[in-house]
Coordinates of C-alpha atoms in Angstrom, one line a residue:
X1419 CA 11.5 21.4 -25.0
X1420 CA 9.0 22.7 -23.0
X1421 CA 8.5 22.1 -19.2
X1422 CA 5.1 22.0 -18.2
X1423 CA 4.0 22.2 -14.3
X1424 CA 1.2 22.6 -12.0
X1425 CA 0.6 25.4 -10.0
X1426 CA -2.3 25.6 -7.2
X1427 CA -5.2 27.6 -7.0
X1428 CA -7.9 28.6 -3.9
X1429 CA -9.9 25.1 -5.0
X1430 CA -7.3 22.6 -6.5
X1431 CA -5.1 23.4 -9.3
X1432 CA -4.3 25.4 -12.3
X1433 CA -3.9 23.6 -15.4
X1434 CA -1.4 24.9 -17.5
X1435 CA -1.4 24.4 -21.2
X1436 CA 1.4 24.4 -24.0
X1437 CA 1.1 24.8 -27.4
X1438 CA 3.2 22.0 -29.3
X1439 CA 2.9 23.0 -32.8
X1440 CA 6.4 21.3 -33.7
X1441 CA 5.4 18.1 -31.6
X1442 CA 1.8 17.2 -32.7
X1443 CA 0.4 16.7 -36.1
X1444 CA -2.0 19.6 -37.4
X1445 CA -4.5 20.1 -40.2
X1446 CA -3.3 20.7 -44.0
X1447 CA -4.1 24.5 -42.9
X1448 CA -1.5 24.6 -40.2
X1449 CA -3.8 26.7 -38.0
X1450 CA -5.1 24.1 -35.6
X1451 CA -2.4 22.9 -33.4
X1452 CA -3.3 20.5 -30.5
X1453 CA -2.7 21.7 -26.9
X1454 CA -1.7 19.3 -23.7
X1455 CA -3.4 19.9 -20.6
X1456 CA -2.9 18.5 -17.0
X1457 CA -6.5 17.8 -15.8
X1458 CA -7.3 17.3 -12.3
X1459 CA -8.6 14.0 -11.0
X1460 CA -12.0 14.7 -9.6
X1461 CA -12.8 17.4 -6.8
X1462 CA -10.9 15.1 -4.1
X1463 CA -8.5 17.1 -1.6
X1464 CA -5.6 14.8 -2.3
X1465 CA -4.1 14.9 -5.6
X1466 CA -0.9 13.1 -6.5
X1467 CA -1.1 13.8 -10.2
X1468 CA -3.4 14.5 -12.9
X1469 CA -5.0 13.3 -16.1
X1470 CA -3.0 14.1 -19.2
X1471 CA -5.8 15.4 -22.2
X1472 CA -5.6 16.9 -25.4
X1473 CA -7.2 20.0 -26.9
X1474 CA -8.0 21.1 -30.3
X1475 CA -7.4 24.8 -30.7
X1476 CA -10.6 26.4 -32.2
X1477 CA -9.6 30.2 -32.8
X1478 CA -6.4 32.0 -31.8
X1479 CA -7.8 35.3 -30.5
X1480 CA -9.6 35.0 -28.1
X1481 CA -7.7 31.8 -27.7
X1482 CA -10.5 29.0 -27.5
X1483 CA -10.3 24.8 -27.9
X1484 CA -12.3 22.0 -27.8
X1485 CA -13.5 20.0 -24.7
X1486 CA -10.2 18.2 -22.7
X1487 CA -10.5 14.5 -23.8
X1488 CA -7.9 11.7 -22.1
X1489 CA -4.8 10.6 -23.8
X1490 CA -5.1 7.1 -24.1
X1491 CA -1.6 5.8 -23.6
X1492 CA -1.8 8.2 -20.3
X1493 CA -5.3 6.9 -18.8
X1494 CA -4.4 5.2 -15.9
X1495 CA -1.3 7.3 -15.1
X1496 CA -0.8 9.9 -12.5
X1497 CA 1.5 12.3 -14.3
X1498 CA 2.7 15.7 -12.5
X1499 CA 4.9 17.2 -15.0
X1500 CA 5.8 16.9 -18.7
X1501 CA 8.8 17.7 -21.0
X1502 CA 8.2 17.7 -24.6
X1503 CA 10.9 16.6 -26.9
X1504 CA 10.6 17.8 -30.5
X1505 CA 14.0 17.5 -31.6
X1506 CA 15.8 14.5 -33.2
X1507 CA 14.6 11.2 -34.5
X1508 CA 12.7 10.3 -31.6
X1509 CA 9.6 13.1 -30.5
X1510 CA 7.4 12.6 -28.0
X1511 CA 6.7 13.0 -23.9
X1512 CA 8.9 12.8 -20.9
X1513 CA 6.7 12.6 -18.2
X1514 CA 6.8 12.5 -14.3
X1515 CA 4.5 9.9 -12.8
X1516 CA 3.2 10.8 -9.5
X1517 CA 2.3 7.8 -7.9
X1518 CA 5.6 6.0 -8.2
X1519 CA 7.8 8.1 -8.6
X1520 CA 9.0 7.1 -12.1
X1521 CA 10.2 9.1 -15.1
X1522 CA 9.1 7.9 -18.6
X1523 CA 9.2 8.5 -22.1
X1524 CA 6.2 7.8 -24.4
X1525 CA 7.3 8.4 -28.4
X1526 CA 5.0 10.4 -30.2
X1527 CA 3.2 7.7 -32.6
X1528 CA 2.2 9.1 -36.1
X1529 CA -1.4 9.2 -36.9
X1530 CA -3.5 11.8 -38.4
X1531 CA -5.0 13.2 -35.3
X1532 CA -1.5 13.5 -33.6
X1533 CA -2.7 12.1 -30.4
X1534 CA -1.1 8.9 -29.9
X1535 CA 1.9 8.0 -28.2
X1536 CA 3.3 5.1 -27.1
X1537 CA 5.5 4.1 -23.8
X1538 CA 9.1 3.3 -25.0
X1539 CA 11.4 3.6 -21.8
X1540 CA 11.9 4.3 -18.1
X1541 CA 15.1 6.2 -16.5
X1542 CA 16.7 3.9 -14.5
X1543 CA 20.0 4.1 -13.0
X1544 CA 21.9 1.0 -12.0
X1545 CA 23.1 2.5 -8.5
X1546 CA 19.5 4.1 -7.4
X1547 CA 18.1 2.8 -4.7
X1548 CA 14.8 0.8 -4.8
X1549 CA 11.9 4.0 -4.3
X1550 CA 8.1 2.6 -5.2
X1551 CA 5.9 5.7 -4.6
X1552 CA 3.2 6.7 -2.1
X1553 CA 3.3 4.5 1.3
X1554 CA 4.4 1.1 -0.3
X1555 CA 4.6 -0.8 2.4
X1556 CA 6.3 -4.0 2.0
X1557 CA 5.5 -7.6 3.0
X1558 CA 7.9 -10.0 2.9
X1559 CA 6.5 -13.5 1.2
X1560 CA 7.9 -16.5 -1.5
X1561 CA 5.7 -15.4 -4.6
X1562 CA 6.9 -17.5 -7.0
X1563 CA 7.7 -20.8 -4.5
X1564 CA 11.3 -20.6 -5.5
X1565 CA 13.0 -20.7 -1.6
X1566 CA 14.2 -16.9 -1.5
X1567 CA 12.1 -13.9 -0.6
X1568 CA 10.1 -11.6 -2.9
X1569 CA 8.4 -8.3 -2.0
X1570 CA 5.0 -7.9 -2.3
X1571 CA 3.9 -3.9 -1.6
X1572 CA 0.4 -1.9 -0.8
X1573 CA 0.3 1.9 -1.5
X1574 CA -1.4 4.9 -0.8
X1575 CA -3.0 5.2 -4.1
X1576 CA -4.3 2.0 -4.0
X1577 CA -2.7 -0.7 -6.2
X1578 CA -0.7 -3.6 -5.0
X1579 CA 2.3 -4.7 -6.6
X1580 CA 5.0 -7.9 -6.4
X1581 CA 8.9 -7.4 -7.5
X1582 CA 9.8 -11.1 -8.0
X1583 CA 13.5 -11.9 -6.6
X1584 CA 15.8 -13.2 -9.5
X1585 CA 18.8 -13.5 -7.4
X1586 CA 19.0 -15.5 -4.1
X1587 CA 17.6 -15.2 -0.7
X1588 CA 21.1 -13.3 1.0
X1589 CA 21.9 -11.2 -2.1
X1590 CA 18.0 -10.4 -3.8
X1591 CA 18.0 -8.8 -7.1
X1592 CA 14.6 -7.5 -7.6
X1593 CA 12.7 -7.4 -11.4
X1594 CA 10.5 -4.3 -11.3
X1595 CA 7.4 -3.9 -9.7
X1596 CA 4.1 -5.2 -11.4
X1597 CA 0.2 -4.8 -11.2
X1598 CA -1.2 -7.9 -9.8
X1599 CA -4.1 -9.0 -11.8
X1600 CA -7.7 -9.9 -10.8
X1601 CA -9.4 -11.2 -14.1
X1602 CA -7.1 -9.9 -16.2
X1603 CA -7.2 -6.3 -14.8
X1604 CA -5.2 -4.6 -12.4
X1605 CA -6.1 -4.9 -8.6
X1606 CA -6.7 -1.7 -6.6
X1607 CA -8.9 -0.4 -4.2
X1608 CA -9.9 2.9 -3.3
X1609 CA -12.9 4.7 -1.3
X1610 CA -14.8 6.2 -4.3
X1611 CA -14.8 2.4 -5.7
X1612 CA -16.2 0.6 -2.9
X1613 CA -18.9 3.6 -1.5
X1614 CA -21.5 4.6 -4.1
X1615 CA -21.6 8.3 -4.0
X1616 CA -17.9 9.0 -2.1
X1617 CA -17.1 10.0 -6.0
X1618 CA -15.9 13.6 -4.7
X1619 CA -14.6 12.4 -1.0
X1620 CA -11.6 14.4 -0.3
X1621 CA -9.1 11.5 0.5
X1622 CA -10.5 9.3 -1.9
X1623 CA -7.1 6.9 -1.2
X1624 CA -6.1 3.1 -1.0
X1625 CA -3.6 2.4 1.8
X1626 CA -3.4 -1.0 0.9
X1627 CA -1.6 -3.6 3.4
X1628 CA -1.2 -6.8 1.4
X1629 CA -0.3 -10.4 3.1
X1630 CA 0.3 -13.5 0.8
X1631 CA -1.2 -16.2 3.0
X1632 CA -3.4 -19.4 2.5
X1633 CA -6.5 -18.3 3.8
X1634 CA -8.7 -20.8 2.5
X1635 CA -6.8 -24.0 2.9
X1636 CA -6.5 -25.5 -0.1
X1637 CA -2.7 -25.4 0.1
X1638 CA -2.4 -22.2 -2.6
X1639 CA -1.3 -18.7 -0.9
X1640 CA -3.9 -16.0 -1.9
X1641 CA -3.8 -12.2 -1.9
X1642 CA -5.3 -10.9 1.4
X1643 CA -6.2 -6.9 1.0
X1644 CA -6.9 -5.1 4.1
X1645 CA -6.9 -1.1 3.1
X1646 CA -8.4 2.7 3.7
X1647 CA -11.6 1.2 4.3
X1648 CA -13.5 -0.8 7.2
X1649 CA -14.1 -3.3 4.7
X1650 CA -11.4 -6.5 3.9
X1651 CA -10.6 -7.9 0.6
X1652 CA -9.2 -10.8 -0.4
X1653 CA -8.3 -12.6 -4.0
X1654 CA -8.2 -16.9 -3.9
X1655 CA -5.5 -17.7 -6.1
X1656 CA -7.1 -19.9 -8.7
X1657 CA -3.5 -20.2 -10.2
X1658 CA -0.3 -22.3 -9.0
X1659 CA 2.0 -22.1 -5.9
X1660 CA 4.9 -20.9 -8.3
X1661 CA 2.7 -18.9 -10.4
X1662 CA -0.2 -17.7 -8.9
X1663 CA -3.4 -16.0 -10.7
X1664 CA -6.4 -14.4 -8.7
X1665 CA -10.1 -14.6 -9.2
X1666 CA -12.8 -11.9 -8.5
X1667 CA -12.7 -9.6 -5.4
X1668 CA -14.1 -11.5 -2.2
X1669 CA -15.1 -9.8 0.9
X1670 CA -14.4 -11.0 4.8
X1671 CA -17.5 -11.1 6.7
X1672 CA -17.8 -13.0 10.3
X1673 CA -20.8 -14.7 11.4
X1674 CA -23.7 -11.9 11.6
X1675 CA -22.6 -9.6 9.0
X1676 CA -23.8 -9.0 5.5
X1677 CA -23.2 -6.5 3.0
X1678 CA -25.7 -5.1 0.2
X1679 CA -25.6 -2.2 -1.6
X1680 CA -27.7 -0.3 0.6
X1681 CA -25.0 -0.9 3.8
X1682 CA -22.3 0.4 1.4
X1683 CA -24.4 3.4 0.3
X1684 CA -24.8 4.2 4.1
X1685 CA -20.6 4.1 4.8
X1686 CA -20.6 6.2 1.8
X1687 CA -23.4 9.0 2.8
X1688 CA -21.2 8.2 5.9
X1689 CA -17.9 9.3 4.7
X1690 CA -19.1 12.2 3.0
X1691 CA -20.5 13.7 6.5
X1692 CA -17.5 12.7 8.1
X1693 CA -14.3 11.4 7.9
X1694 CA -12.3 7.8 8.0
X1695 CA -11.4 7.0 11.6
X1696 CA -14.5 7.9 13.0
X1697 CA -16.1 4.4 14.8
X1698 CA -19.2 2.9 12.6
X1699 CA -21.2 1.0 14.9
X1700 CA -22.8 -1.7 12.5
X1701 CA -19.1 -2.8 11.1
X1702 CA -16.7 -5.2 12.6
X1703 CA -13.7 -3.6 11.3
X1704 CA -11.8 -0.7 11.9
X1705 CA -10.7 1.8 9.3
X1706 CA -7.2 2.4 7.8
X1707 CA -5.4 -1.2 9.4
X1708 CA -3.0 -3.8 8.3
X1709 CA -4.4 -6.7 9.5
X1710 CA -2.3 -9.9 10.4
X1711 CA -3.4 -13.3 9.4
X1712 CA -1.9 -16.6 11.3
X1713 CA -3.1 -19.7 13.2
X1714 CA -3.7 -18.3 16.5
X1715 CA -5.5 -21.2 18.3
X1716 CA -3.5 -24.4 16.6
X1717 CA -6.5 -25.9 14.5
X1718 CA -5.0 -25.8 11.6
X1719 CA -6.9 -22.8 9.8
X1720 CA -6.0 -19.4 9.2
X1721 CA -7.2 -16.2 11.8
X1722 CA -7.2 -12.7 11.6
X1723 CA -6.3 -9.7 14.1
X1724 CA -7.3 -6.7 13.6
X1725 CA -9.0 -3.7 15.3
X1726 CA -12.6 -4.1 16.3
X1727 CA -15.0 -1.4 14.2
X1728 CA -16.2 0.7 17.4
X1729 CA -13.6 0.0 20.1
X1730 CA -10.4 -0.1 18.3
X1731 CA -9.2 -2.6 20.2
X1732 CA -7.4 -5.5 19.0
X1733 CA -9.9 -8.5 18.4
X1734 CA -9.2 -12.0 17.2
X1735 CA -11.5 -13.5 14.5
X1736 CA -11.2 -17.1 14.3
X1737 CA -11.7 -19.5 10.9
X1738 CA -13.7 -22.9 11.8
X1739 CA -15.7 -25.4 9.5
X1740 CA -19.7 -25.5 9.5
X1741 CA -21.6 -28.4 9.9
X1742 CA -21.4 -28.5 5.4
X1743 CA -17.4 -28.4 5.9
X1744 CA -17.7 -24.3 4.7
X1745 CA -15.2 -22.1 5.9
X1746 CA -16.5 -19.4 8.4
X1747 CA -15.4 -16.6 10.5
X1748 CA -16.3 -16.0 14.2
X1749 CA -17.0 -12.2 15.6
X1750 CA -14.1 -11.4 17.2
X1751 CA -12.6 -11.9 20.7
X1752 CA -10.4 -9.4 22.5
X1753 CA -6.5 -10.1 22.3
X1754 CA -5.2 -8.9 25.7
X1755 CA -1.3 -8.4 27.6
X1756 CA -0.4 -10.3 30.5
X1757 CA -1.8 -7.7 32.9
X1758 CA -5.4 -7.4 31.6
X1759 CA -5.1 -4.9 29.3
X1760 CA -7.0 -5.5 26.0
X1761 CA -4.6 -4.4 23.0
X1762 CA -4.7 -0.8 21.8
X1763 CA -3.2 2.5 21.1
X1764 CA -3.3 3.0 25.1
X1765 CA -0.7 0.4 25.7
X1766 CA 2.0 2.2 23.7
X1767 CA 1.2 5.5 25.9
X1768 CA -0.3 7.0 22.7
X1769 CA -0.8 10.8 23.9
X1770 CA -1.4 12.3 20.8
X1771 CA -3.8 11.7 17.5
X1772 CA -2.4 9.3 15.0
X1773 CA -3.4 8.1 12.0
X1774 CA -3.2 3.7 11.5
X1775 CA -1.7 0.9 13.0
X1776 CA -0.9 -2.4 11.7
X1777 CA 0.1 -5.9 12.5
X1778 CA 2.3 -8.6 11.0
X1779 CA 2.0 -12.3 12.9
X1780 CA 5.7 -13.9 13.4
X1781 CA 7.5 -15.9 15.7
X1782 CA 10.1 -13.8 16.9
X1783 CA 11.7 -15.6 19.4
X1784 CA 11.6 -19.1 17.7
X1785 CA 9.7 -20.7 20.4
X1786 CA 6.8 -22.1 18.2
X1787 CA 4.3 -19.3 19.2
X1788 CA 3.1 -16.3 17.4
X1789 CA 3.9 -13.0 18.0
X1790 CA 2.7 -9.7 17.0
X1791 CA 5.0 -6.8 15.6
X1792 CA 2.7 -3.7 16.2
X1793 CA 3.2 -0.3 14.1
X1794 CA 1.1 3.0 15.0
X1795 CA 1.8 6.1 12.4
X1796 CA 1.4 9.7 13.1
X1797 CA 2.5 9.7 16.8
X1798 CA 5.7 11.6 15.9
X1799 CA 7.5 10.4 18.8
X1800 CA 4.3 11.0 21.4
X1801 CA 4.6 7.3 21.9
X1802 CA 6.4 4.6 24.3
X1803 CA 10.3 5.6 24.3
X1804 CA 9.7 7.7 21.3
X1805 CA 9.6 4.4 19.4
X1806 CA 6.4 3.3 16.6
X1807 CA 7.3 -0.3 16.1
X1808 CA 6.4 -2.8 19.1
X1809 CA 6.9 -6.4 19.6
X1810 CA 4.0 -8.3 21.6
X1811 CA 5.6 -11.4 22.6
X1812 CA 3.2 -13.8 22.8
X1813 CA 4.0 -15.8 26.5
X1814 CA 0.7 -17.8 26.5
X1815 CA -0.2 -20.9 24.2
X1816 CA -0.8 -22.2 21.0
X1817 CA -3.9 -22.4 21.4
X1818 CA -4.9 -19.7 23.7
X1819 CA -2.3 -16.4 23.2
X1820 CA -1.8 -13.6 25.8
X1821 CA 1.1 -10.7 25.1
X1822 CA 4.1 -9.5 27.4
X1823 CA 3.9 -5.5 27.6
X1824 CA 5.0 -4.0 24.3
X1825 CA 8.8 -4.1 23.8
X1826 CA 10.1 -0.7 21.8
X1827 CA 12.3 -2.3 18.8
X1828 CA 15.4 -0.4 18.8
X1829 CA 18.4 -0.3 16.4
X1830 CA 21.4 -0.6 19.0
X1831 CA 19.2 1.0 21.3
X1832 CA 18.1 3.6 19.4
X1833 CA 14.0 3.3 18.9
X1834 CA 12.7 2.9 15.4
X1835 CA 10.8 5.9 14.1
X1836 CA 11.2 6.4 10.5
X1837 CA 7.7 8.5 9.3
X1838 CA 5.1 10.4 10.2
X1839 CA 2.9 7.5 7.9
X1840 CA 4.4 4.6 9.1
X1841 CA 6.8 2.3 9.2
X1842 CA 4.4 -0.5 8.8
X1843 CA 7.0 -2.8 8.8
X1844 CA 8.0 -6.3 6.6
X1845 CA 8.7 -9.3 9.5
X1846 CA 11.1 -12.0 7.8
X1847 CA 14.0 -13.5 7.3
X1848 CA 16.0 -11.4 4.6
X1849 CA 19.6 -11.8 5.4
X1850 CA 19.8 -15.9 5.2
X1851 CA 20.7 -16.4 8.9
X1852 CA 17.2 -18.2 9.9
X1853 CA 15.7 -15.0 12.1
X1854 CA 13.5 -12.9 11.2
X1855 CA 14.5 -9.5 10.4
X1856 CA 12.5 -6.2 9.7
X1857 CA 12.2 -3.9 6.8
X1858 CA 10.2 -1.0 6.6
X1859 CA 10.0 2.5 4.7
X1860 CA 9.1 5.9 4.6
X1861 CA 6.3 7.5 2.9
X1862 CA 7.7 7.6 -0.6
X1863 CA 9.2 4.4 -0.1
X1864 CA 12.8 4.1 0.3
X1865 CA 13.5 1.3 2.2
X1866 CA 15.5 0.5 5.2
X1867 CA 16.6 -3.2 6.2
X1868 CA 17.1 -4.1 10.5
X1869 CA 18.4 -7.2 11.0
X1870 CA 17.5 -9.5 13.7
X1871 CA 20.8 -9.3 15.7
X1872 CA 21.2 -5.2 15.5
X1873 CA 17.3 -5.0 17.0
X1874 CA 18.7 -7.7 19.8
X1875 CA 21.9 -5.8 20.8
X1876 CA 21.4 -3.3 23.3
X1877 CA 24.3 -0.9 21.6
X1878 CA 26.5 -1.1 18.5
X1879 CA 29.5 -3.8 19.1
X1880 CA 32.4 -1.7 19.8
X1881 CA 35.9 -3.0 18.8
X1882 CA 39.4 -2.7 20.6
X1883 CA 42.8 -3.5 18.8
X1884 CA 45.7 -4.7 20.5
X1885 CA 49.5 -4.2 19.6
X1886 CA 50.8 -4.4 16.2
X1887 CA 52.1 -8.1 16.4
X1888 CA 55.4 -8.3 14.0
X1889 CA 55.2 -11.8 12.9

């Protein structure tokens, strides 16, 4: 076996070659073996994997090779290390995939040019904890309308995925994470895909925060996809409640805003000269924000909350029907606390720069009003109580929400602070007791579950045993 690992250079990464003369077919002369190469993806600073490419050796001294060409089986995967298996009945490659933290075996498929591989199996364990790759923030939903909870996840690399629960509500057993398709192709969002001219953007990520709600009021839940950009996309469910199927990507635009190739190009130029997270005055939404969805004015239509594109303050965008019956979105109005402060990072005493915020809508206290679970990332403990998740309890009405001062979410009295990039929790009833719980994760998406009762108790329960009674 031969281990192939990428190293670093002053610019991006070195690429290392491994001559696999016993693995790959050669020409009849036997003098032209093939080589594998891990090739950086673009010029971006943030690279979580590489293209796996092949080259043919043209000469031995000096060594000379043909230009790199992608191996078809690995075109959409992110390899970070390889192991060539050239002994025994199964020859092929063990590949470590950086984006989703998988290790898989690809069998070498005989072919005259020796460049073909087929996926055979993943390395799995019946006792391993769930690990789903870079920043796969969870959303609790019932994807297949069977009465138990499933887990919808986003990801730093941009692919939303779904884990269907084949167990029960209180004892879930999840299938493998699956890509979500739009018109037969996996859905993915990243900067260079949205904005032209950003192919070499230094942070070409996705950071999707998926939600599964009925956006258009047709009785079927749609896929909402807030993401790293300052645009918000959604995918209409053209399938059924039990078998969701999604049409083409659509964009959420409030009244007064339009999107053209020119406006996208302007943002692309802005990004290449700056960095996401800088205000763009002509856009309604902020960057890299997990928007929340609920009916905030009790009119039967789904609304959206997210940060304003210039002020970075929380806004309510309300859906309504125009004279033709078409659903439209009113430009936002500020959401406030009972003391009159507009909801923003300032209400939790943020004292250092942080990266991103997200909002989950829920009825935490079962009073019929929509509350907000507010999450901030990257504060490194420099926020209220050293926490990162805050409950904004609705003390207003169903038609006019107003929110109490932030309450730091704590487990048995200890504030929850899991990771610098999150924790961006999912909120829902996980253990079947009828009360919302919190599910969150760190950057590598190892998941932590906090039950409602543990979040409501100021201390761990204590027990005192009486003397042994002999009956």
